[in-house]
Protein backbone atom coordinates (compact mmCIF):
# COMPACT_ATOMS: atom_id res chain seq x y z
CA UNK A 1 0.00 0.00 0.00
CA UNK A 2 1.05 3.59 -0.46
CA UNK A 3 2.69 5.29 2.47
CA UNK A 4 1.58 8.89 3.12
CA UNK A 5 4.05 11.29 4.72
CA UNK A 6 3.34 14.64 6.31
CA UNK A 7 6.34 17.01 6.26
CA UNK A 8 5.39 19.31 9.16
CA UNK A 9 5.91 16.75 11.89
CA UNK A 10 8.46 18.89 13.76
CA UNK A 11 6.01 21.78 14.11
CA UNK A 12 3.21 19.40 15.13
CA UNK A 13 5.39 17.75 17.76
CA UNK A 14 6.43 21.14 19.15
CA UNK A 15 2.79 22.18 19.57
CA UNK A 16 1.75 18.88 21.17
CA UNK A 17 4.71 18.93 23.55
CA UNK A 18 3.99 22.51 24.59
CA UNK A 19 0.27 21.93 25.14
CA UNK A 20 0.57 18.69 27.09
CA UNK A 21 3.71 19.24 29.09
CA UNK A 22 4.32 22.95 29.48
CA UNK A 23 0.96 24.65 29.37
CA UNK A 24 -0.83 24.90 32.75
CA UNK A 25 -4.26 24.67 31.17
CA UNK A 26 -6.33 21.81 29.84
CA UNK A 27 -8.84 23.80 27.83
CA UNK A 28 -9.39 27.33 26.54
CA UNK A 29 -12.88 28.76 26.17
CA UNK A 30 -12.73 32.11 24.36
CA UNK A 31 -9.96 33.88 26.29
CA UNK A 32 -10.60 32.31 29.69
CA UNK A 33 -8.42 29.38 30.75
CA UNK A 34 -9.08 26.68 33.30
CA UNK A 35 -5.86 25.81 35.09
CA UNK A 36 -4.65 22.52 36.45
CA UNK A 37 -2.51 22.42 39.54
CA UNK A 38 1.09 23.51 39.10
CA UNK A 39 3.33 20.49 38.70
CA UNK A 40 0.71 18.27 37.03
CA UNK A 41 2.21 16.43 34.05
CA UNK A 42 -0.39 15.06 31.62
CA UNK A 43 0.28 11.60 30.16
CA UNK A 44 -3.07 10.84 28.50
CA UNK A 45 -6.48 12.36 27.68
CA UNK A 46 -9.74 10.45 27.24
CA UNK A 47 -13.44 11.32 26.91
CA UNK A 48 -15.77 9.43 29.25
CA UNK A 49 -19.45 10.13 30.03
CA UNK A 50 -19.26 13.44 28.15
CA UNK A 51 -16.38 14.63 30.30
CA UNK A 52 -12.71 15.02 29.42
CA UNK A 53 -10.30 13.15 31.70
CA UNK A 54 -6.59 13.85 32.07
CA UNK A 55 -4.26 11.45 33.84
CA UNK A 56 -0.63 11.79 34.82
CA UNK A 57 1.30 12.63 37.93
CA UNK A 58 1.42 15.59 40.27
CA UNK A 59 4.63 16.85 41.86
CA UNK A 60 3.93 18.70 45.12
CA UNK A 61 5.92 21.43 46.85
CA UNK A 62 7.97 18.77 48.64
CA UNK A 63 8.91 17.28 45.26
CA UNK A 64 6.89 14.13 45.96
CA UNK A 65 5.09 12.71 42.96
CA UNK A 66 1.81 10.82 42.87
CA UNK A 67 -0.80 9.74 40.33
CA UNK A 68 -3.72 12.06 39.70
CA UNK A 69 -6.77 12.03 37.40
CA UNK A 70 -8.73 15.20 36.65
CA UNK A 71 -12.01 15.60 34.80
CA UNK A 72 -13.53 18.55 32.92
CA UNK A 73 -17.26 18.74 32.11
CA UNK A 74 -17.16 21.93 30.06
CA UNK A 75 -17.68 24.19 33.04
CA UNK A 76 -15.75 22.88 36.02
CA UNK A 77 -12.49 21.06 36.62
CA UNK A 78 -12.01 18.66 39.52
CA UNK A 79 -10.32 15.46 40.61
CA UNK A 80 -12.06 12.20 39.73
CA UNK A 81 -12.92 11.19 43.27
CA UNK A 82 -10.14 11.83 45.74
CA UNK A 83 -7.75 10.54 43.13
CA UNK A 84 -4.23 10.95 44.36
CA UNK A 85 -2.30 7.71 44.61
CA UNK A 86 1.33 6.82 44.95
CA UNK A 87 3.08 6.40 41.61
CA UNK A 88 2.03 7.56 38.15
CA UNK A 89 -1.01 7.19 35.87
CA UNK A 90 0.08 6.80 32.25
CA UNK A 91 -2.86 5.72 30.08
CA UNK A 92 -6.63 5.33 29.90
CA UNK A 93 -9.28 3.40 27.97
CA UNK A 94 -13.06 3.08 28.14
CA UNK A 95 -14.29 -0.50 28.45
CA UNK A 96 -17.75 -1.83 29.41
CA UNK A 97 -18.89 1.71 30.32
CA UNK A 98 -16.05 2.21 32.79
CA UNK A 99 -12.88 4.28 32.55
CA UNK A 100 -9.74 2.21 33.11
CA UNK A 101 -6.50 3.87 34.18
CA UNK A 102 -3.13 2.12 33.96
CA UNK A 103 0.32 3.06 35.18
CA UNK A 104 2.63 2.27 38.06
CA UNK A 105 0.75 2.46 41.36
CA UNK A 106 -0.42 0.21 44.19
CA UNK A 107 -3.69 1.88 45.17
CA UNK A 108 -6.34 4.26 43.93
CA UNK A 109 -8.28 6.41 46.38
CA UNK A 110 -6.96 4.27 49.22
CA UNK A 111 -8.15 1.02 47.66
CA UNK A 112 -5.59 -1.64 46.61
CA UNK A 113 -5.09 -1.66 42.85
CA UNK A 114 -2.06 -3.22 41.18
CA UNK A 115 -1.17 -0.77 38.41
CA UNK A 116 -4.69 -0.58 36.97
CA UNK A 117 -8.01 0.70 38.32
CA UNK A 118 -11.50 1.37 36.96
CA UNK A 119 -13.84 4.31 37.49
CA UNK A 120 -17.63 4.08 37.01
CA UNK A 121 -18.24 7.81 37.31
CA UNK A 122 -18.56 7.88 41.09
CA UNK A 123 -16.12 5.41 42.63
CA UNK A 124 -12.87 3.54 41.97
CA UNK A 125 -12.40 -0.23 42.00
CA UNK A 126 -9.60 -2.65 41.20
CA UNK A 127 -9.47 -4.68 37.99
CA UNK A 128 -9.09 -8.05 39.63
CA UNK A 129 -5.58 -8.56 40.94
CA UNK A 130 -4.18 -6.28 38.26
CA UNK A 131 -0.68 -6.79 36.87
CA UNK A 132 2.69 -7.04 38.62
CA UNK A 133 6.35 -7.11 37.77
CA UNK A 134 7.74 -9.69 40.19
CA UNK A 135 11.05 -10.10 38.35
CA UNK A 136 12.14 -6.47 38.49
CA UNK A 137 10.70 -4.28 41.29
CA UNK A 138 12.12 -1.18 39.55
CA UNK A 139 11.39 -1.70 35.85
CA UNK A 140 12.69 0.74 33.25
CA UNK A 141 9.14 1.29 31.98
CA UNK A 142 5.85 1.73 33.81
CA UNK A 143 4.08 -1.54 34.63
CA UNK A 144 1.32 -0.49 32.21
CA UNK A 145 2.24 1.84 29.33
CA UNK A 146 -0.82 1.46 27.14
CA UNK A 147 -4.45 0.26 27.18
CA UNK A 148 -6.74 -0.50 24.26
CA UNK A 149 -9.85 -2.55 23.47
CA UNK A 150 -9.67 -5.43 21.00
CA UNK A 151 -12.09 -8.34 20.39
CA UNK A 152 -14.31 -7.08 23.23
CA UNK A 153 -11.48 -7.35 25.75
CA UNK A 154 -9.26 -4.76 27.37
CA UNK A 155 -5.59 -5.23 26.47
CA UNK A 156 -2.87 -3.92 28.76
CA UNK A 157 0.74 -3.58 27.63
CA UNK A 158 3.77 -2.62 29.66
CA UNK A 159 6.56 -4.11 31.73
CA UNK A 160 5.09 -6.93 33.85
CA UNK A 161 5.23 -10.70 34.18
CA UNK A 162 2.00 -11.52 36.05
CA UNK A 163 -1.60 -10.60 35.16
CA UNK A 164 -4.19 -11.74 37.67
CA UNK A 165 -3.05 -15.26 38.50
CA UNK A 166 -1.50 -15.89 35.07
CA UNK A 167 2.09 -15.48 34.00
CA UNK A 168 2.10 -12.98 31.13
CA UNK A 169 4.89 -11.46 29.06
CA UNK A 170 4.17 -7.71 29.20
CA UNK A 171 0.76 -7.97 27.56
CA UNK A 172 -2.50 -9.45 28.83
CA UNK A 173 -6.25 -9.23 28.29
CA UNK A 174 -9.05 -8.48 30.76
CA UNK A 175 -12.58 -9.72 29.97
CA UNK A 176 -14.31 -7.73 32.71
CA UNK A 177 -13.92 -10.46 35.31
CA UNK A 178 -10.47 -11.96 35.00
CA UNK A 179 -7.08 -11.62 33.32
CA UNK A 180 -5.55 -14.08 30.88
CA UNK A 181 -2.39 -14.27 28.82
CA UNK A 182 -2.56 -14.23 25.03
CA UNK A 183 -2.29 -17.25 22.78
CA UNK A 184 0.55 -17.43 20.31
CA UNK A 185 4.27 -17.22 20.96
CA UNK A 186 6.55 -14.21 21.15
CA UNK A 187 9.60 -16.42 21.48
CA UNK A 188 12.40 -15.38 23.78
CA UNK A 189 12.81 -11.89 22.39
CA UNK A 190 12.30 -8.79 24.47
CA UNK A 191 8.78 -7.40 24.19
CA UNK A 192 7.74 -4.08 25.75
CA UNK A 193 4.59 -2.54 24.19
CA UNK A 194 4.58 1.25 23.92
CA UNK A 195 1.49 1.86 21.76
CA UNK A 196 -1.44 -0.27 20.59
CA UNK A 197 -4.44 0.18 18.33
CA UNK A 198 -6.89 -1.97 16.37
CA UNK A 199 -6.97 -1.90 12.58
CA UNK A 200 -8.60 -4.24 10.05
CA UNK A 201 -9.55 -6.77 12.75
CA UNK A 202 -6.00 -6.98 14.09
CA UNK A 203 -4.21 -5.56 17.09
CA UNK A 204 -1.18 -3.52 16.03
CA UNK A 205 1.53 -3.04 18.63
CA UNK A 206 4.51 -0.72 18.59
CA UNK A 207 7.00 -2.45 20.88
CA UNK A 208 10.67 -2.66 21.79
CA UNK A 209 11.71 -6.10 20.57
CA UNK A 210 15.48 -6.03 20.85
CA UNK A 211 17.49 -5.44 24.04
CA UNK A 212 20.32 -4.01 21.91
CA UNK A 213 18.23 -1.07 20.67
CA UNK A 214 15.44 1.11 22.01
CA UNK A 215 13.84 1.55 18.58
CA UNK A 216 10.24 0.26 18.64
CA UNK A 217 8.97 -1.95 15.81
CA UNK A 218 5.46 -2.96 14.72
CA UNK A 219 4.00 -6.42 15.14
CA UNK A 220 0.36 -7.44 14.82
CA UNK A 221 -1.88 -9.95 16.55
CA UNK A 222 -4.91 -11.63 14.96
CA UNK A 223 -6.35 -13.09 18.16
CA UNK A 224 -4.35 -16.30 17.83
CA UNK A 225 -0.84 -15.58 16.56
CA UNK A 226 1.74 -12.79 16.45
CA UNK A 227 3.14 -11.67 13.10
CA UNK A 228 5.81 -9.25 11.98
CA UNK A 229 3.94 -6.42 10.30
CA UNK A 230 4.54 -5.77 6.60
CA UNK A 231 4.96 -2.12 7.57
CA UNK A 232 8.20 -3.01 9.30
CA UNK A 233 10.36 -2.21 6.30
CA UNK A 234 9.13 1.37 6.18
CA UNK A 235 10.25 2.53 9.57
CA UNK A 236 12.96 2.27 12.16
CA UNK A 237 11.31 3.80 15.20
CA UNK A 238 7.52 3.76 15.57
CA UNK A 239 5.74 5.89 18.17
CA UNK A 240 2.05 6.45 18.76
CA UNK A 241 -0.54 4.98 16.40
CA UNK A 242 -4.17 5.90 15.72
CA UNK A 243 -6.77 5.01 13.08
CA UNK A 244 -8.17 8.01 11.24
CA UNK A 245 -10.59 7.87 8.27
CA UNK A 246 -9.83 4.20 7.72
CA UNK A 247 -6.06 4.80 7.68
CA UNK A 248 -3.59 3.57 10.29
CA UNK A 249 -1.50 6.63 11.13
CA UNK A 250 1.74 6.45 13.06
CA UNK A 251 4.53 8.73 14.15
CA UNK A 252 7.81 7.20 13.07
CA UNK A 253 11.47 7.82 12.46
CA UNK A 254 12.38 6.76 8.93
CA UNK A 255 15.60 5.07 7.90
CA UNK A 256 17.08 8.45 6.92
CA UNK A 257 16.46 9.55 10.55
CA UNK A 258 13.71 12.02 9.60
CA UNK A 259 10.49 12.13 11.61
CA UNK A 260 7.22 11.59 9.78
CA UNK A 261 3.52 10.87 10.25
CA UNK A 262 2.79 7.89 8.04
CA UNK A 263 -0.53 6.51 6.85
CA UNK A 264 -1.11 2.87 5.94
């Protein structure tokens, strides 16, 4: 298929970086801005129940960081519950009418939650026993980096080796009641998912596959087996992915080291 490239990626990245990481506001309405707390670093945005949620971590005046989730309904900005937990919240997804938040934390609103929790609009609850990294208590990546829905299940990807009561190699699926590992073999190679999305009835994953390099590659999953994506030859380093107008769009570093937004 033809690859589409968009040359203004540097300007786009500059704007996104400024808005998400350096601007103290989450939304502008005319010329009036609604401010988040100083020190709040946004990692993900998601719409849920007609409200905009922002998750990330908040650094207080004592330089202590903790996870925080804010919500904006168009008029007012507030925390989702009393949501300040130890650690960091990195990603969100809506599944079975609940908002799931993943990251690296042990509780949410005082309730035990192993790196993932769910919000029904009024209270927080755990997603079973969650996921854990028992091999490395201080992993290089957050326990959960990314969440997405595929085949009516919630997929979590990150740096963990246990999901629920199952051993799982950095990716697992939640059916609303329990966790399970995926079928198919990844072999013995390193596998750390950084971004996931569904496209043409497959799950596409941008992941670090080689311990000798930090460049993510694309592999896809059809519900039974893992396959090296045919898009692999186009890119060296693949970042976030999203489907837009029937096209799988990705931010990537090409073999000539230039950054590009590519469509497949």
